[in-house]
Structure formats: C-alpha cells, structure tokens
Amino acid sequence: QREAFDSTSKRKLFICSRRTGKSHEEASEMVAHCLKEPETIRIGDETVRKPHGAMYVGMTIQKAANIMWSAILEAIETCKTKPSHIDNSSYTIEWPNGNFIQLAGNSTKAEREKIRGAEFDLAIIDEMQSQTGLQYLMDSILLPIIEPRRGTVIISGTGPLARGGYWDEAIQNVQGTWEIYHKSIYDNLTIQNPDEILEGVLVKNGWDKTNITFRREWLAETAWDENLLIYPKLTFYDEIPSEFKPVYAYIGLDLGWRDNSAF
C-alpha cells in the first residue's frame, strides 16, 4: 500500500488477489487527492481555478459503493478532514475548496455516458476482470477527461477471466504504459496465517490448488478459464504457415438482435 501510494506514476495497475488491501489504498489515494489545493492556471490577467476530482468506477454504482464507500469514509475520518457535503444516495463527497470524490457504475452504455459530464483528474477502475466496454470507457470517456489535466489512472482487479481483451493486454504491458503491482494475500502483513486461510478456502469449496478460480482470485495468478471460450483449443500464428494454402475465405458476421454484445 505504501509503495503504491507514494508512487508518482500517472498509470498504476494493481493485479491483486482477495485480502491484499487494495481498496483501502485506493480510498487513501482519492482522499489524499482531494486534500490538495485546487489547480490554478494564469490566463492573461485572469486566474482559472480547477478543483481536483476523483472518480471511482465499479461494475455498478451499488457494487462500487459496497466495495469503496465505507473505506473512503474511514480514510476521511483518519485524516480528520472535513468535507462540506457527503451524499449517501448519489455517493458523492465534496470539500469546501471544490474538490470531490464520486462513485460511478459501468454496467451499461448509459452508465458510462453519465461519466462524461464530470471533470476529474484521478480515475480508478476496479474489478477490471469483470468490467464491460473497457476499450470504449477508457479511450472515449476517461482518457479524454484525464489527459488534458495531466491526471492519474489506476486500474485494478484479479486476473483476467479469459485471454485477450483490454485487461489481459494491460497486464502484459507490452507498451510499458503501466507501473504494475502484483500482490497476493501473502503480501498482506496484517494476515498472520495466510496458508491456513487458503487451506480453508480449498476445503470449503472442494477445490485443489490447481483450481482456476482459486489461482486467479486468491493467488493473483493469470489463469484463464478456457471454458468461457466457444472454441477452447486455439493455435495462434504470427505468420501464415506455408502448409496453409487457402483458396477461399468465408467470413460471417452476426450483429445480434436483442443482445447488443452479440458478435
């Protein structure tokens, strides 16, 4: 937590198992962000004042609140800071200087579009392994808000459910964009008996240590669930092998009717 909190990187990635304390770290990041003085920009003879804003995006706004709201309120109490307004229904917190924290959801396109109206310079997207529309959320909504403010983006979650996709590619960090923190329950110094806890998880669920869910959720490993794929056995090539001599190529496209994610 301290290592990530002290980092000045503008792009942080947390791939963490359960019980690593990342929610408290992210809550601390947001509260500390709002304790800074608003940004002032001199334009000719006038000064433009821009408050700092922190946006936390969960799968839904209710799930975001379940994970983060109490952690944020605890961080506020610890810092002995005094917000001017706390709204427990819209999950927004404002300070007298205009700085704010806001929780948002990402279960539908309509929820994503609501984020466009805010101006903030810290964005945290949690539960990345289960989020939908990530490429659109990042490229079309969050980054156009963050980049002009030279802001910070934090993305976090357990390992990806299946290979490919935004989260899997971010973890691979081919472009070197992200400062990565890869932690498991063993890195939580407040837990004195991690082996005993993990053994209890295995017994309770009837798993062994090779179980994909156990490896992903409790050990923070990248363990794809191949059962999620329609065709689980795939071979990838960088170049077309010489023995493949296609004469015709047939491409079918189904845009779906009721399900806007059908493809």
mmCIF file of C-alpha atoms in Angstrom:
data_model
loop_
_atom_site.group_PDB
_atom_site.id
_atom_site.type_symbol
_atom_site.label_atom_id
_atom_site.label_comp_id
_atom_site.label_asym_id
_atom_site.label_seq_id
_atom_site.Cartn_x
_atom_site.Cartn_y
_atom_site.Cartn_z
ATOM 1 C CA GLN A 1 0.000 0.000 0.000
ATOM 2 C CA ARG A 2 2.709 2.468 0.967
ATOM 3 C CA GLU A 3 4.783 1.724 -2.133
ATOM 4 C CA ALA A 4 1.848 2.324 -4.471
ATOM 5 C CA PHE A 5 0.579 5.345 -2.527
ATOM 6 C CA ASP A 6 3.976 7.076 -2.645
ATOM 7 C CA SER A 7 4.443 6.441 -6.360
ATOM 8 C CA THR A 8 4.108 9.473 -8.607
ATOM 9 C CA SER A 9 3.342 7.373 -11.683
ATOM 10 C CA LYS A 10 0.381 8.542 -13.756
ATOM 11 C CA ARG A 11 -0.566 4.991 -14.724
ATOM 12 C CA LYS A 12 -0.807 2.334 -11.996
ATOM 13 C CA LEU A 13 -2.045 -1.235 -12.383
ATOM 14 C CA PHE A 14 -2.911 -3.436 -9.400
ATOM 15 C CA ILE A 15 -3.359 -7.145 -10.121
ATOM 16 C CA CYS A 16 -4.235 -8.397 -6.666
ATOM 17 C CA SER A 17 -5.907 -11.336 -5.017
ATOM 18 C CA ARG A 18 -8.550 -11.012 -2.342
ATOM 19 C CA ARG A 19 -7.452 -9.593 1.008
ATOM 20 C CA THR A 20 -4.493 -7.572 -0.237
ATOM 21 C CA GLY A 21 -5.838 -4.233 0.988
ATOM 22 C CA LYS A 22 -6.093 -2.527 -2.410
ATOM 23 C CA SER A 23 -9.496 -0.972 -1.601
ATOM 24 C CA HIS A 24 -8.006 0.897 1.360
ATOM 25 C CA GLU A 25 -5.063 2.026 -0.783
ATOM 26 C CA GLU A 26 -7.410 3.327 -3.476
ATOM 27 C CA ALA A 27 -9.590 5.081 -0.888
ATOM 28 C CA SER A 28 -6.477 6.741 0.537
ATOM 29 C CA GLU A 29 -5.419 7.829 -2.968
ATOM 30 C CA MET A 30 -8.776 9.525 -3.522
ATOM 31 C CA VAL A 31 -8.928 11.311 -0.175
ATOM 32 C CA ALA A 32 -5.290 12.474 -0.430
ATOM 33 C CA HIS A 33 -6.041 13.722 -3.947
ATOM 34 C CA CYS A 34 -8.859 15.875 -2.581
ATOM 35 C CA LEU A 35 -6.673 17.337 0.164
ATOM 36 C CA LYS A 36 -4.507 19.087 -2.423
ATOM 37 C CA GLU A 37 -5.080 22.709 -3.269
ATOM 38 C CA PRO A 38 -7.094 23.193 -6.473
ATOM 39 C CA GLU A 39 -5.051 23.821 -9.605
ATOM 40 C CA THR A 40 -4.720 27.472 -10.641
ATOM 41 C CA ILE A 41 -3.943 28.491 -14.200
ATOM 42 C CA ARG A 42 -2.980 32.022 -15.198
ATOM 43 C CA ILE A 43 -4.513 33.189 -18.485
ATOM 44 C CA GLY A 44 -3.562 36.774 -19.224
ATOM 45 C CA ASP A 45 -4.813 38.903 -16.358
ATOM 46 C CA GLU A 46 -7.207 36.249 -15.100
ATOM 47 C CA THR A 47 -6.752 33.134 -12.971
ATOM 48 C CA VAL A 48 -8.719 29.952 -13.701
ATOM 49 C CA ARG A 49 -9.251 27.677 -10.707
ATOM 50 C CA LYS A 50 -9.753 23.966 -11.311
ATOM 51 C CA PRO A 51 -10.707 21.711 -8.374
ATOM 52 C CA HIS A 52 -9.353 18.173 -8.159
ATOM 53 C CA GLY A 53 -11.802 15.339 -8.701
ATOM 54 C CA ALA A 54 -11.527 11.581 -8.104
ATOM 55 C CA MET A 55 -13.828 9.207 -9.999
ATOM 56 C CA TYR A 56 -14.127 5.570 -8.894
ATOM 57 C CA VAL A 57 -15.769 3.236 -11.425
ATOM 58 C CA GLY A 58 -17.160 -0.127 -10.316
ATOM 59 C CA MET A 59 -19.193 -2.723 -12.209
ATOM 60 C CA THR A 60 -22.348 -0.937 -10.990
ATOM 61 C CA ILE A 61 -22.648 2.093 -8.746
ATOM 62 C CA GLN A 62 -24.096 -0.109 -5.996
ATOM 63 C CA LYS A 63 -21.177 -2.547 -6.192
ATOM 64 C CA ALA A 64 -18.813 0.417 -6.214
ATOM 65 C CA ALA A 65 -20.463 1.627 -3.011
ATOM 66 C CA ASN A 66 -20.331 -1.829 -1.409
ATOM 67 C CA ILE A 67 -16.586 -2.060 -2.038
ATOM 68 C CA MET A 68 -15.422 1.505 -1.538
ATOM 69 C CA TRP A 69 -17.837 3.796 0.326
ATOM 70 C CA SER A 70 -17.019 2.703 3.891
ATOM 71 C CA ALA A 71 -13.278 2.653 3.063
ATOM 72 C CA ILE A 72 -13.482 6.257 1.829
ATOM 73 C CA LEU A 73 -15.382 7.420 4.922
ATOM 74 C CA GLU A 74 -12.826 5.646 7.121
ATOM 75 C CA ALA A 75 -9.956 7.395 5.298
ATOM 76 C CA ILE A 76 -11.699 10.753 5.742
ATOM 77 C CA GLU A 77 -12.056 10.089 9.475
ATOM 78 C CA THR A 78 -8.421 9.024 9.769
ATOM 79 C CA CYS A 79 -7.234 12.203 8.018
ATOM 80 C CA LYS A 80 -9.566 14.341 10.158
ATOM 81 C CA THR A 81 -10.556 16.295 7.084
ATOM 82 C CA LYS A 82 -13.992 17.927 6.924
ATOM 83 C CA PRO A 83 -15.945 17.633 3.659
ATOM 84 C CA SER A 84 -18.634 20.232 3.108
ATOM 85 C CA HIS A 85 -21.121 17.663 1.800
ATOM 86 C CA ILE A 86 -21.489 13.872 1.857
ATOM 87 C CA ASP A 87 -24.342 12.419 -0.203
ATOM 88 C CA ASN A 88 -25.023 8.811 0.743
ATOM 89 C CA SER A 89 -27.552 8.340 -2.047
ATOM 90 C CA SER A 90 -25.569 9.594 -5.044
ATOM 91 C CA TYR A 91 -22.234 8.583 -3.465
ATOM 92 C CA THR A 92 -20.532 11.921 -3.877
ATOM 93 C CA ILE A 93 -18.334 13.827 -1.414
ATOM 94 C CA GLU A 94 -17.411 17.493 -1.780
ATOM 95 C CA TRP A 95 -14.914 19.701 0.041
ATOM 96 C CA PRO A 96 -15.174 23.460 0.631
ATOM 97 C CA ASN A 97 -12.469 24.117 -1.982
ATOM 98 C CA GLY A 98 -14.499 22.344 -4.694
ATOM 99 C CA ASN A 99 -12.543 19.070 -4.720
ATOM 100 C CA PHE A 100 -14.754 15.988 -4.895
ATOM 101 C CA ILE A 101 -14.999 12.193 -4.921
ATOM 102 C CA GLN A 102 -17.662 10.464 -6.992
ATOM 103 C CA LEU A 103 -18.590 6.805 -7.453
ATOM 104 C CA ALA A 104 -19.922 5.535 -10.783
ATOM 105 C CA GLY A 105 -21.004 2.304 -12.455
ATOM 106 C CA ASN A 106 -20.190 0.717 -15.795
ATOM 107 C CA SER A 107 -22.861 -1.933 -16.376
ATOM 108 C CA THR A 108 -24.483 -0.202 -19.368
ATOM 109 C CA LYS A 109 -23.587 2.313 -22.046
ATOM 110 C CA ALA A 110 -25.952 4.780 -20.363
ATOM 111 C CA GLU A 111 -23.968 4.492 -17.112
ATOM 112 C CA ARG A 112 -20.718 5.062 -18.973
ATOM 113 C CA GLU A 113 -22.128 8.140 -20.695
ATOM 114 C CA LYS A 114 -23.033 9.731 -17.338
ATOM 115 C CA ILE A 115 -19.315 9.973 -16.540
ATOM 116 C CA ARG A 116 -18.768 12.360 -19.476
ATOM 117 C CA GLY A 117 -20.342 15.250 -17.598
ATOM 118 C CA ALA A 118 -17.742 15.363 -14.822
ATOM 119 C CA GLU A 119 -14.263 16.907 -14.884
ATOM 120 C CA PHE A 120 -11.738 14.999 -12.780
ATOM 121 C CA ASP A 121 -8.037 14.230 -12.753
ATOM 122 C CA LEU A 122 -7.934 10.884 -10.930
ATOM 123 C CA ALA A 123 -9.785 7.857 -12.317
ATOM 124 C CA ILE A 124 -9.866 4.440 -10.655
ATOM 125 C CA ILE A 125 -11.441 1.482 -12.457
ATOM 126 C CA ASP A 126 -11.845 -1.542 -10.203
ATOM 127 C CA GLU A 127 -12.861 -5.183 -10.821
ATOM 128 C CA MET A 128 -11.284 -4.948 -14.268
ATOM 129 C CA GLN A 129 -11.672 -8.698 -14.815
ATOM 130 C CA SER A 130 -15.479 -8.301 -14.884
ATOM 131 C CA GLN A 131 -15.933 -4.873 -16.489
ATOM 132 C CA THR A 132 -17.667 -4.443 -19.854
ATOM 133 C CA GLY A 133 -16.958 -1.965 -22.652
ATOM 134 C CA LEU A 134 -13.486 -1.242 -21.286
ATOM 135 C CA GLN A 135 -11.927 -0.041 -24.533
ATOM 136 C CA TYR A 136 -14.750 2.441 -25.067
ATOM 137 C CA LEU A 137 -14.740 3.523 -21.415
ATOM 138 C CA MET A 138 -11.007 4.209 -21.483
ATOM 139 C CA ASP A 139 -10.496 5.637 -24.974
ATOM 140 C CA SER A 140 -13.730 7.561 -25.482
ATOM 141 C CA ILE A 141 -14.673 8.701 -21.981
ATOM 142 C CA LEU A 142 -11.963 8.578 -19.297
ATOM 143 C CA LEU A 143 -8.739 9.418 -21.114
ATOM 144 C CA PRO A 144 -10.142 12.498 -22.948
ATOM 145 C CA ILE A 145 -11.033 13.852 -19.489
ATOM 146 C CA ILE A 146 -7.795 12.786 -17.763
ATOM 147 C CA GLU A 147 -5.159 13.632 -20.378
ATOM 148 C CA PRO A 148 -5.762 17.422 -20.605
ATOM 149 C CA ARG A 149 -5.490 17.613 -16.797
ATOM 150 C CA ARG A 150 -2.286 15.510 -16.778
ATOM 151 C CA GLY A 151 -4.177 13.253 -14.395
ATOM 152 C CA THR A 152 -3.716 9.756 -12.977
ATOM 153 C CA VAL A 153 -5.398 6.474 -13.913
ATOM 154 C CA ILE A 154 -5.436 3.409 -11.654
ATOM 155 C CA ILE A 155 -6.851 0.097 -12.873
ATOM 156 C CA SER A 156 -7.181 -2.904 -10.593
ATOM 157 C CA GLY A 157 -8.624 -6.365 -10.229
ATOM 158 C CA THR A 158 -7.832 -10.054 -10.098
ATOM 159 C CA GLY A 159 -6.524 -11.952 -13.121
ATOM 160 C CA PRO A 160 -8.428 -11.837 -16.427
ATOM 161 C CA LEU A 161 -11.205 -14.395 -16.877
ATOM 162 C CA ALA A 162 -10.172 -15.198 -20.446
ATOM 163 C CA ARG A 163 -7.263 -14.401 -22.716
ATOM 164 C CA GLY A 164 -7.390 -11.296 -24.856
ATOM 165 C CA GLY A 165 -9.239 -8.087 -24.114
ATOM 166 C CA TYR A 166 -8.190 -4.797 -22.547
ATOM 167 C CA TRP A 167 -7.383 -6.113 -19.053
ATOM 168 C CA ASP A 168 -5.265 -9.024 -20.276
ATOM 169 C CA GLU A 169 -3.313 -6.761 -22.634
ATOM 170 C CA ALA A 170 -2.784 -4.144 -19.907
ATOM 171 C CA ILE A 171 -1.340 -6.784 -17.568
ATOM 172 C CA GLN A 172 1.070 -7.912 -20.279
ATOM 173 C CA ASN A 173 2.117 -4.238 -20.526
ATOM 174 C CA VAL A 174 3.653 -4.645 -23.964
ATOM 175 C CA GLN A 175 3.818 -0.858 -24.458
ATOM 176 C CA GLY A 176 5.312 -0.270 -20.998
ATOM 177 C CA THR A 177 2.412 2.030 -20.135
ATOM 178 C CA TRP A 178 1.639 0.770 -16.636
ATOM 179 C CA GLU A 179 3.502 0.651 -13.345
ATOM 180 C CA ILE A 180 2.418 -2.798 -12.164
ATOM 181 C CA TYR A 181 1.850 -4.024 -8.592
ATOM 182 C CA HIS A 182 1.300 -7.785 -8.490
ATOM 183 C CA LYS A 183 0.281 -8.822 -4.965
ATOM 184 C CA SER A 184 -1.449 -11.702 -3.192
ATOM 185 C CA ILE A 185 -2.713 -12.446 0.299
ATOM 186 C CA TYR A 186 0.882 -13.334 1.213
ATOM 187 C CA ASP A 187 1.823 -9.641 0.842
ATOM 188 C CA ASN A 188 -0.721 -8.505 3.450
ATOM 189 C CA LEU A 189 1.349 -8.112 6.612
ATOM 190 C CA THR A 190 -1.785 -7.877 8.794
ATOM 191 C CA ILE A 191 -2.657 -11.501 7.957
ATOM 192 C CA GLN A 192 -0.503 -13.802 10.065
ATOM 193 C CA ASN A 193 -1.824 -17.137 8.798
ATOM 194 C CA PRO A 194 -2.347 -16.945 5.006
ATOM 195 C CA ASP A 195 -1.700 -20.669 4.453
ATOM 196 C CA GLU A 196 -4.383 -21.587 6.973
ATOM 197 C CA ILE A 197 -6.873 -19.209 5.341
ATOM 198 C CA LEU A 198 -6.148 -20.542 1.860
ATOM 199 C CA GLU A 199 -6.448 -24.139 3.027
ATOM 200 C CA GLY A 200 -9.863 -23.270 4.451
ATOM 201 C CA VAL A 201 -10.906 -21.792 1.092
ATOM 202 C CA LEU A 202 -9.884 -25.010 -0.684
ATOM 203 C CA VAL A 203 -11.721 -27.238 1.783
ATOM 204 C CA LYS A 204 -14.872 -25.106 1.815
ATOM 205 C CA ASN A 205 -15.166 -25.122 -1.977
ATOM 206 C CA GLY A 206 -13.890 -28.647 -2.588
ATOM 207 C CA TRP A 207 -11.015 -27.347 -4.723
ATOM 208 C CA ASP A 208 -7.395 -28.345 -5.095
ATOM 209 C CA LYS A 209 -4.557 -25.883 -5.672
ATOM 210 C CA THR A 210 -4.869 -26.146 -9.465
ATOM 211 C CA ASN A 211 -8.410 -24.757 -9.470
ATOM 212 C CA ILE A 212 -8.585 -21.805 -11.867
ATOM 213 C CA THR A 213 -10.804 -19.655 -9.648
ATOM 214 C CA PHE A 214 -8.560 -20.281 -6.637
ATOM 215 C CA ARG A 215 -5.419 -19.391 -8.559
ATOM 216 C CA ARG A 216 -6.969 -16.223 -10.009
ATOM 217 C CA GLU A 217 -8.929 -14.890 -7.011
ATOM 218 C CA TRP A 218 -6.656 -15.943 -4.126
ATOM 219 C CA LEU A 219 -3.158 -16.159 -5.612
ATOM 220 C CA ALA A 220 -3.451 -13.300 -8.143
ATOM 221 C CA GLU A 221 -2.267 -15.575 -10.940
ATOM 222 C CA THR A 222 -3.212 -15.216 -14.581
ATOM 223 C CA ALA A 223 -5.298 -18.364 -15.016
ATOM 224 C CA TRP A 224 -7.646 -18.158 -17.978
ATOM 225 C CA ASP A 225 -10.899 -20.073 -17.806
ATOM 226 C CA GLU A 226 -10.843 -21.862 -21.150
ATOM 227 C CA ASN A 227 -14.451 -22.982 -20.603
ATOM 228 C CA LEU A 228 -15.506 -19.401 -21.354
ATOM 229 C CA LEU A 229 -14.333 -19.823 -24.953
ATOM 230 C CA ILE A 230 -16.618 -21.245 -27.654
ATOM 231 C CA TYR A 231 -13.574 -22.891 -29.209
ATOM 232 C CA PRO A 232 -11.208 -23.536 -26.269
ATOM 233 C CA LYS A 233 -8.383 -25.092 -28.279
ATOM 234 C CA LEU A 234 -6.853 -22.344 -30.374
ATOM 235 C CA THR A 235 -3.498 -22.013 -32.096
ATOM 236 C CA PHE A 236 -2.098 -18.562 -32.872
ATOM 237 C CA TYR A 237 0.395 -17.751 -35.644
ATOM 238 C CA ASP A 238 2.449 -14.644 -36.278
ATOM 239 C CA GLU A 239 2.659 -15.605 -39.956
ATOM 240 C CA ILE A 240 0.552 -17.883 -42.145
ATOM 241 C CA PRO A 241 2.286 -21.316 -42.212
ATOM 242 C CA SER A 242 3.424 -22.471 -45.623
ATOM 243 C CA GLU A 243 1.221 -25.590 -45.464
ATOM 244 C CA PHE A 244 -1.884 -23.402 -45.325
ATOM 245 C CA LYS A 245 -2.914 -22.603 -48.894
ATOM 246 C CA PRO A 246 -6.450 -21.202 -48.664
ATOM 247 C CA VAL A 247 -8.381 -20.827 -51.895
ATOM 248 C CA TYR A 248 -11.447 -19.186 -50.421
ATOM 249 C CA ALA A 249 -12.086 -17.330 -47.191
ATOM 250 C CA TYR A 250 -15.615 -17.134 -45.775
ATOM 251 C CA ILE A 251 -16.394 -14.507 -43.157
ATOM 252 C CA GLY A 252 -19.703 -14.411 -41.288
ATOM 253 C CA LEU A 253 -20.891 -11.554 -39.111
ATOM 254 C CA ASP A 254 -23.867 -11.650 -36.734
ATOM 255 C CA LEU A 255 -24.543 -8.242 -35.179
ATOM 256 C CA GLY A 256 -27.209 -9.663 -32.884
ATOM 257 C CA TRP A 257 -30.784 -8.568 -32.418
ATOM 258 C CA ARG A 258 -31.622 -8.087 -28.738
ATOM 259 C CA ASP A 259 -28.166 -8.540 -27.221
ATOM 260 C CA ASN A 260 -26.004 -5.558 -28.187
ATOM 261 C CA SER A 261 -22.844 -7.503 -27.339
ATOM 262 C CA ALA A 262 -23.533 -10.339 -29.815
ATOM 263 C CA PHE A 263 -20.895 -10.689 -32.481
#
